[in-house]
Coordinates of C-alpha atoms in Angstrom, one line a residue:
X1 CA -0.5 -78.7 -61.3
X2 CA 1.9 -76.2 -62.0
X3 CA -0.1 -74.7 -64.9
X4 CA -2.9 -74.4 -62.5
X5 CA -0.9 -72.6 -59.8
X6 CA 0.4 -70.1 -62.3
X7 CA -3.0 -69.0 -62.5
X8 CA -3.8 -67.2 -59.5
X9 CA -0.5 -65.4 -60.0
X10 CA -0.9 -64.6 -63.4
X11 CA -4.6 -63.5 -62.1
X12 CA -3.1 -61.4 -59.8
X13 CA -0.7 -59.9 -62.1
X14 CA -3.4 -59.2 -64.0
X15 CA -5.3 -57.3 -60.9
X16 CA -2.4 -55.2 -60.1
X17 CA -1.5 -53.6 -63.5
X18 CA -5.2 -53.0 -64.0
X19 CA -5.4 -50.8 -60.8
X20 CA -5.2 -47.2 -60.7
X21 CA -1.5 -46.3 -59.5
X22 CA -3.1 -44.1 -57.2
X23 CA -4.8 -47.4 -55.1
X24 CA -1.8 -48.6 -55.5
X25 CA -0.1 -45.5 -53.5
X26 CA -3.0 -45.8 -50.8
X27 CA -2.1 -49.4 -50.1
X28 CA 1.7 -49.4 -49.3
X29 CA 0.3 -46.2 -47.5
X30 CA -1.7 -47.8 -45.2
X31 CA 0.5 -50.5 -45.2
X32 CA 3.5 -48.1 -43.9
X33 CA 1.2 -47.0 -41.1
X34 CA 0.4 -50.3 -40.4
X35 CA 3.6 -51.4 -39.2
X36 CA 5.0 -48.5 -38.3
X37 CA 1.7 -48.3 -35.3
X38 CA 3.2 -52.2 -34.8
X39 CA 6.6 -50.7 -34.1
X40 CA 5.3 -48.1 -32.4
X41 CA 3.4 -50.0 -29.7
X42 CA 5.9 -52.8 -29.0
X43 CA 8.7 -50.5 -28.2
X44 CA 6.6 -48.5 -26.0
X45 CA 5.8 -51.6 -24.0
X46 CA 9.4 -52.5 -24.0
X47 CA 10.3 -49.0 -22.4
X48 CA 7.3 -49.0 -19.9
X49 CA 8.5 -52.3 -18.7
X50 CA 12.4 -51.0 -18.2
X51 CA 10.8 -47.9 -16.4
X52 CA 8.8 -49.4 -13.6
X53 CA 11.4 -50.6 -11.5
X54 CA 12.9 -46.7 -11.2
X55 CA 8.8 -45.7 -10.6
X56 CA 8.7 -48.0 -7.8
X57 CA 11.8 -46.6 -6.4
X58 CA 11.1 -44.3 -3.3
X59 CA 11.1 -40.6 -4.0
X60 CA 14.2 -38.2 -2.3
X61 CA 14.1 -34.6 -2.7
X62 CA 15.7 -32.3 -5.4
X63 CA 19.1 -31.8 -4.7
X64 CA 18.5 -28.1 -5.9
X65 CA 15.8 -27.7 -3.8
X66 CA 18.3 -29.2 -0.6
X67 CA 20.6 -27.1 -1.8
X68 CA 18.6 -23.6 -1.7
X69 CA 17.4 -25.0 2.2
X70 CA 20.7 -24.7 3.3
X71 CA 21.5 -21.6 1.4
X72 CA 18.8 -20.0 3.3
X73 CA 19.8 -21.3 6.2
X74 CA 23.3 -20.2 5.6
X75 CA 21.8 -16.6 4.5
X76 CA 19.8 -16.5 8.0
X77 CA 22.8 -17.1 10.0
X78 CA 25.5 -14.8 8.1
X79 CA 23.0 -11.8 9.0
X80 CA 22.6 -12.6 12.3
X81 CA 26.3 -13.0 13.2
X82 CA 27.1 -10.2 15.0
X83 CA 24.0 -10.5 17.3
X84 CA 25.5 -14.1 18.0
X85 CA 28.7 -12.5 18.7
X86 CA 27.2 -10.6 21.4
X87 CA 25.4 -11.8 23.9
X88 CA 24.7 -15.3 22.7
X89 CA 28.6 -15.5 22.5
X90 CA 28.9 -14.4 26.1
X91 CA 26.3 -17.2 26.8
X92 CA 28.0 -19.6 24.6
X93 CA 31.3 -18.8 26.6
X94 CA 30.0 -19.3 29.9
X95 CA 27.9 -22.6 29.4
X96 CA 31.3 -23.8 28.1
X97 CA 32.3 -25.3 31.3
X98 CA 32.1 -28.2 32.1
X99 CA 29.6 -27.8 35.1
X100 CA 27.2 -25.4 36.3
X101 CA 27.3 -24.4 39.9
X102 CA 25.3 -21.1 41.7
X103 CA 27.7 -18.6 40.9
X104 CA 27.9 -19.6 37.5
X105 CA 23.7 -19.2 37.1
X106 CA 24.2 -16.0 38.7
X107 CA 26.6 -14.6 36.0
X108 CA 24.0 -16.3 33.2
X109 CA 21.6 -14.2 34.7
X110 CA 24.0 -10.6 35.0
X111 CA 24.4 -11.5 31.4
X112 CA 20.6 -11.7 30.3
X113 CA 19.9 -8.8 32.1
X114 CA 22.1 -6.6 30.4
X115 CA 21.5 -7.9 27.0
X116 CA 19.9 -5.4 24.8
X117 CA 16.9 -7.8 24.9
X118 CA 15.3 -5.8 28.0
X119 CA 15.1 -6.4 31.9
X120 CA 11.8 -7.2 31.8
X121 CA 12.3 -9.8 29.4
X122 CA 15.9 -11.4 30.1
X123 CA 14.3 -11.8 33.9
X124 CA 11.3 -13.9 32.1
X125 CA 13.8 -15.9 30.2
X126 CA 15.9 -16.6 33.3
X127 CA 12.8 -17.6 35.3
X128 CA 11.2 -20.1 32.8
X129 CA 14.4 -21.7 32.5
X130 CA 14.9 -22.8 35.8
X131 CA 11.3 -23.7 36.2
X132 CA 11.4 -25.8 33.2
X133 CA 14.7 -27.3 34.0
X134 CA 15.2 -29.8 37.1
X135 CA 18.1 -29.5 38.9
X136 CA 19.8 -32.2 37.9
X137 CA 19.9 -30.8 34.2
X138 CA 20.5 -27.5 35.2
X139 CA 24.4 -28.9 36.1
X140 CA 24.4 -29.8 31.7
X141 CA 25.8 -26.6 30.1
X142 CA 24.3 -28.0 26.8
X143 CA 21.3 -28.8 27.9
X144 CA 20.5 -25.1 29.0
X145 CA 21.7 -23.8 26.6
X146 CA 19.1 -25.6 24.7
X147 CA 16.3 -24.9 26.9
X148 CA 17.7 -21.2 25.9
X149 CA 17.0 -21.4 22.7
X150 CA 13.6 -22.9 23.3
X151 CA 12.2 -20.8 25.4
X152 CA 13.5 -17.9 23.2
X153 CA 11.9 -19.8 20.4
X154 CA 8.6 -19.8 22.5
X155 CA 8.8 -15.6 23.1
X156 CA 9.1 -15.3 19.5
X157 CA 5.8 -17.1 18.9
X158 CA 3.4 -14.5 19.2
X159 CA -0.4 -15.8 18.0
X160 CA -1.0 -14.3 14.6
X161 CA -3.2 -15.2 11.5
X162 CA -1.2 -16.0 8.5
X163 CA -0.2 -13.1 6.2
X164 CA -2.7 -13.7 3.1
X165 CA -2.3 -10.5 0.4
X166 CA -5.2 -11.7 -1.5
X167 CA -7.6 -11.8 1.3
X168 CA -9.0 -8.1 0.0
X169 CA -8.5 -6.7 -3.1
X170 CA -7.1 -4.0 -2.9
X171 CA -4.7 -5.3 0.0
X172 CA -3.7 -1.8 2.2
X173 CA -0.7 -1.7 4.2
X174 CA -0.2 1.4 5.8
X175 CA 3.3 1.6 7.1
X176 CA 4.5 3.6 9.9
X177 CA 8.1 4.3 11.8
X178 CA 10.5 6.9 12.6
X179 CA 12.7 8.2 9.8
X180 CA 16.0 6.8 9.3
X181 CA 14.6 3.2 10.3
X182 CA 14.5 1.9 6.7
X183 CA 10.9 2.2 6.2
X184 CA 10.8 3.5 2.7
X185 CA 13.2 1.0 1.5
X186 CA 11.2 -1.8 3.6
X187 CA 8.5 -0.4 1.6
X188 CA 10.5 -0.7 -1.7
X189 CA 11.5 -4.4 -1.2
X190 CA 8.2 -5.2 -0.4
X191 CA 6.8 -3.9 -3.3
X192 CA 8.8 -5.5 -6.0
X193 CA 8.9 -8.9 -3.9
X194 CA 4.7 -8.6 -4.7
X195 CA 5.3 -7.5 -8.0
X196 CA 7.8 -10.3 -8.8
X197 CA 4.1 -12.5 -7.5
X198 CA 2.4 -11.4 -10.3
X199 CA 0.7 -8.6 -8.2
X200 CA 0.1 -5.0 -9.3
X201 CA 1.2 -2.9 -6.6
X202 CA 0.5 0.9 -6.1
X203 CA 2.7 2.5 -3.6
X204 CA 1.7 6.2 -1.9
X205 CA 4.2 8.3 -0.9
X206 CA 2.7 10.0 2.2
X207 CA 5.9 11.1 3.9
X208 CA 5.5 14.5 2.1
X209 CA 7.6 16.1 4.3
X210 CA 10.7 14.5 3.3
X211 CA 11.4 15.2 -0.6
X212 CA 14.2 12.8 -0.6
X213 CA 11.5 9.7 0.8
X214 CA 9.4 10.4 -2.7
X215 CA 12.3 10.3 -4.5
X216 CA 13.4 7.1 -3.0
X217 CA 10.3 5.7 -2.9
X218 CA 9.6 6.2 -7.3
X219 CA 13.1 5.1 -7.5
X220 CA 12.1 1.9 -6.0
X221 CA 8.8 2.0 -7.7
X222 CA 10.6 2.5 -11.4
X223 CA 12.6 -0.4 -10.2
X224 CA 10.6 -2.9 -9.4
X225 CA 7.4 -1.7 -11.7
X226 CA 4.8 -0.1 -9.3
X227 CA 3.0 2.7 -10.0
X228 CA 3.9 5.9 -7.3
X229 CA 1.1 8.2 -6.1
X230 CA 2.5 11.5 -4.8
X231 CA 1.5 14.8 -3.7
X232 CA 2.9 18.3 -3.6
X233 CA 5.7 18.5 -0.7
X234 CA 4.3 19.4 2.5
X235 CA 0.7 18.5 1.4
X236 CA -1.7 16.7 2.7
X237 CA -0.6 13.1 3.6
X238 CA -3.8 11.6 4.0
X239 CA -5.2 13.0 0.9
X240 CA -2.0 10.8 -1.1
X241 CA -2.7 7.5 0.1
X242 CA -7.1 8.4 -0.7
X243 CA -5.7 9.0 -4.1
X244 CA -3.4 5.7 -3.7
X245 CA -6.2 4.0 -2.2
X246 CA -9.1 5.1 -5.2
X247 CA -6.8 4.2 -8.4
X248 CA -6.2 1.3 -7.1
X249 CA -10.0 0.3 -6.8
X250 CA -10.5 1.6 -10.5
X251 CA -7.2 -0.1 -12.3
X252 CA -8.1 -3.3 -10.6
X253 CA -4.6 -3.4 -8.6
X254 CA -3.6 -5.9 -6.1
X255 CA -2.0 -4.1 -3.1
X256 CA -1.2 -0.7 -2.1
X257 CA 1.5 0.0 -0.3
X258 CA 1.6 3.3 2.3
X259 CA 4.7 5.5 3.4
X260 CA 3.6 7.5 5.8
X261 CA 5.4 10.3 8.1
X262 CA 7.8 9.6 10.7
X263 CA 8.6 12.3 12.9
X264 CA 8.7 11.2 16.0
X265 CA 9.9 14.5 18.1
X266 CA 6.7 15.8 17.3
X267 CA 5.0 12.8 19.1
X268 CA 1.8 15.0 19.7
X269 CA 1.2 16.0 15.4
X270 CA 2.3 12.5 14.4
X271 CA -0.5 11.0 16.7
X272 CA -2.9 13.5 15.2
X273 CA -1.9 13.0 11.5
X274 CA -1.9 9.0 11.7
X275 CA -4.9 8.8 13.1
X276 CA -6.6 11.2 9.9
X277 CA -4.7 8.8 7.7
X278 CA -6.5 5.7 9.3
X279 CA -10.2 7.7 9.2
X280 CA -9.4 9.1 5.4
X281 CA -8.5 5.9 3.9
X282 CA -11.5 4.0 5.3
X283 CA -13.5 6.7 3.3
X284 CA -12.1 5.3 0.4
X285 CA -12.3 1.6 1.7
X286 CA -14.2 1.1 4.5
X287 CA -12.4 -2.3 5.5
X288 CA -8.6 -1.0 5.1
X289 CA -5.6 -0.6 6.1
X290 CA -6.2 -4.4 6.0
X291 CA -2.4 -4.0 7.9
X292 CA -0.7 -1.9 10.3
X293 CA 2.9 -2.2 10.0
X294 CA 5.9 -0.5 12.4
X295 CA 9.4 -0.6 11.0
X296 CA 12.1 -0.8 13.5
X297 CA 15.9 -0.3 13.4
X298 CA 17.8 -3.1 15.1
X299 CA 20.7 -1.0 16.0
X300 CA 18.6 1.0 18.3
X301 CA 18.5 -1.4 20.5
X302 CA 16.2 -1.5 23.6
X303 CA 14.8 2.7 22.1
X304 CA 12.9 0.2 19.5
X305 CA 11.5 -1.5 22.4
X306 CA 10.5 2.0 23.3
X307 CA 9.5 3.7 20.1
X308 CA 7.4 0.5 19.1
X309 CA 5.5 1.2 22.5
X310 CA 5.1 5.1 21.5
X311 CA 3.6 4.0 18.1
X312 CA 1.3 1.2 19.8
X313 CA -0.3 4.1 21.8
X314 CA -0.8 5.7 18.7
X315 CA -2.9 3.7 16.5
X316 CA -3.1 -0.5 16.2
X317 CA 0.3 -2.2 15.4
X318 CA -0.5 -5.8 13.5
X319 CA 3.1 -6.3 12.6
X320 CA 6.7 -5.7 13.2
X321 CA 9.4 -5.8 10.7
X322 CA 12.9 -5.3 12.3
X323 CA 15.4 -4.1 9.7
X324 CA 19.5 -4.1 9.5
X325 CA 20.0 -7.3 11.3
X326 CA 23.0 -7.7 10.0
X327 CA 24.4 -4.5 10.9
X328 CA 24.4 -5.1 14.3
X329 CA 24.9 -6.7 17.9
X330 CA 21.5 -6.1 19.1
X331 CA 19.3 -7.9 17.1
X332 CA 18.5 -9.7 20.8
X333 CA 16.0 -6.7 21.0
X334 CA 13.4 -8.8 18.8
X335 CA 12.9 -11.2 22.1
X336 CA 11.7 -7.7 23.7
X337 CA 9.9 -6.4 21.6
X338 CA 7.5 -9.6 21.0
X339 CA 7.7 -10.3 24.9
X340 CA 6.7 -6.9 26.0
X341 CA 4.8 -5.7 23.4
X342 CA 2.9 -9.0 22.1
X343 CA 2.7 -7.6 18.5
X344 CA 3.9 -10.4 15.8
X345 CA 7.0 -9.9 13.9
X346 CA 6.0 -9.9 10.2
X347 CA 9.4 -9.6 8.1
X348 CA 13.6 -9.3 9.2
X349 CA 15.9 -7.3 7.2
X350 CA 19.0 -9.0 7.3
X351 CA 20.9 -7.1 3.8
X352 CA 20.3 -5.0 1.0
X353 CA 19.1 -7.3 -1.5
X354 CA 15.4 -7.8 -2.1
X355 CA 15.5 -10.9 -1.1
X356 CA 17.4 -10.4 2.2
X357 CA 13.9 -9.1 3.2
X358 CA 12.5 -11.8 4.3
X359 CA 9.3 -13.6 5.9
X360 CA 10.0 -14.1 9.8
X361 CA 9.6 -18.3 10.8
X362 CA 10.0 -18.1 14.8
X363 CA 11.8 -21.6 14.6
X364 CA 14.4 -20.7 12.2
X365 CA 15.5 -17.5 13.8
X366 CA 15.7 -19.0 16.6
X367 CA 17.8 -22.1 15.6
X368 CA 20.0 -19.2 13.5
X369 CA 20.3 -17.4 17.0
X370 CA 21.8 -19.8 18.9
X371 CA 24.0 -21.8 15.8
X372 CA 27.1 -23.0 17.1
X373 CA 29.8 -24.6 15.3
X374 CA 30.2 -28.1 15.1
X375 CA 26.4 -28.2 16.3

């Protein structure tokens, strides 16, 4: 028996050392393969198993991302401070007591009406607070307060399509104001927010009265990477944002961005030159400026309120952007302005960065407005 089972073995002995080495390689090759795929596949089911639990698990959000929401909200509330110091504080002071009685309405009233938010306005506020109040909750200090901040909320809301940049390519937004509002660096900040989108943005320097507004403004364009189109000082306005307007439609960019003059003692000539700006620009594009924005200064007060009505007999307003919030008590202005003129707010400037440029959200400024400590 033994001598027969030595054969096979001696047979197979045999087999091996009369194989090329090189099969020999192949087959602890595949062999290797072979159990390292075995290895493979039973460890991966081992870790799939210890990670479904954690899969199952209900989701919570980023803490980052939580993290950059209050930031923002933060950011919102630090440039609106000295507005709450103002007549929100006197507000805040008065609905401190513990009751309300007439006299007290009366002096919630004096103090609306002399906010830099406008008569016409702070008497609307008033009005809507006592109609949607009963009287029993108008005794709550808190409570109206609230209904403040509501109705404030609901002024603010003026009906608007959403902003879309990539609705027309190229997307013109001529841009109008008074000098020393902040329009060319509105103008600057919105260009290199677009840019920092992917977006190639061509900005036109039409205040070619001012030398020192097409400086600032191919300052801003070197800076954020926007081309500038300018003409000779004192030229032709209209004929700069055509130019603007044409190479943008031949080097395929994405939005144009227009400075335009802002002198507003010369009501009559401004009216006259806008209006060839609008007509020359649709030579070049027939659907644009796709947007009309005014640029206001905050820390005019209730003359925005004024000059944004001068403008709106002008020419079509589509949007507001109020700049240097944070400069000032009488951001309160903004309720005006939407009340009176029913033109949508677009962007708030509320610093120097970039980013303190921001989108306008109606809830949030309003929440911001009326933050309280401990609240």
């Amino acid at each position: 028996m033994l001598a027969e089972a030595a054969v096979p073995s001696e047979q197979a002995g045999t087999l091996l050392t009369s194989m090329e080495p090189s099969v020999i390689i192949g087959v602890f090759l595949f062999l290797a393969v072979l159990i390292g795929l075995l290895v493979w596949f039973f460890l991966s089911q081992k870790n799939r198993a210890t990670k479904r639990p954690a899969e199952a698990a209900p989701s919570r959000p980023e803490p980052a991302r939580e993290a950059r929401a209050r930031l923002r909200d933060h950011a919102l509330e630090a440039g609106l401070e000295k507005t709450r110091g103002g007549f929100i504080a006197r507000l805040g002071s008065l609905l401190g007591r513990k009751q309300i009685d007439a006299q007290l309405l009366a002096q919630i009233e004096e103090t609306l009406l002399t906010a830099d938010i406008g008569p016409k306005t702070a008497a609307l506020l008033f009005q809507r607070i006592k109609e949607a109040l009963p009287q029993k909750e108008l005794d709550d200090p808190e409570t109206v307060f609230r209904a403040l901040e509501q109705e404030s909320r609901r002024l603010l809301e003026v009906p608007a399509p959403p902003l879309d940049f990539t609705r027309h390519r190229p997307f013109v937004v001529l841009v109008v104001g008074v000098n020393g509002s902040g329009k060319t660096t509105t103008i600057g900040k919105l260009a290199a927010q677009q840019v920092q989108l992917g977006r190639k943005v061509i900005l036109a320097a039409g205040d070619t009265f001012r030398a020192a507004a097409v400086e600032q403004l191919e300052e801003w364009g070197r800076r954020a990477g926007a081309q500038v189109v300018k003409g000779k000082e004192g030229g032709d306005p209209s004929a700069v944002i055509f130019d603007a307007v044409r190479r943008a439609q031949q080097e395929g960019a994405d939005v144009v961005l227009a400075d335009t003059a802002g002198r507003l003692h010369v009501k009559a000539q401004l009216m006259e030159e806008l209006q060839k700006v609008r007509r020359v620009i649709r030579k070049a594009e027939p659907t644009a400026p796709h947007e009309t924005w005014l640029v206001l200064d905050a820390t005019t007060g209730q003359n925005a309120i004024a000059q944004a009505a001068t403008f709106k007999e002008m020419m079509e307003i589509t949007g507001i952007i109020l700049t240097k919030l944070d400069g000032t008590a009488k951001g309160g202005v903004i309720l005006g302005i939407c009340n009176e003129l029913q033109v949508p707010v677009r962007f708030i400037g509320i610093g120097e960065k970039v980013t303190d440029l921001r989108p306008f959200d109606a809830a949030e400024f309003a929440q911001a407005l009326y933050a309280r400590e401990g609240r």
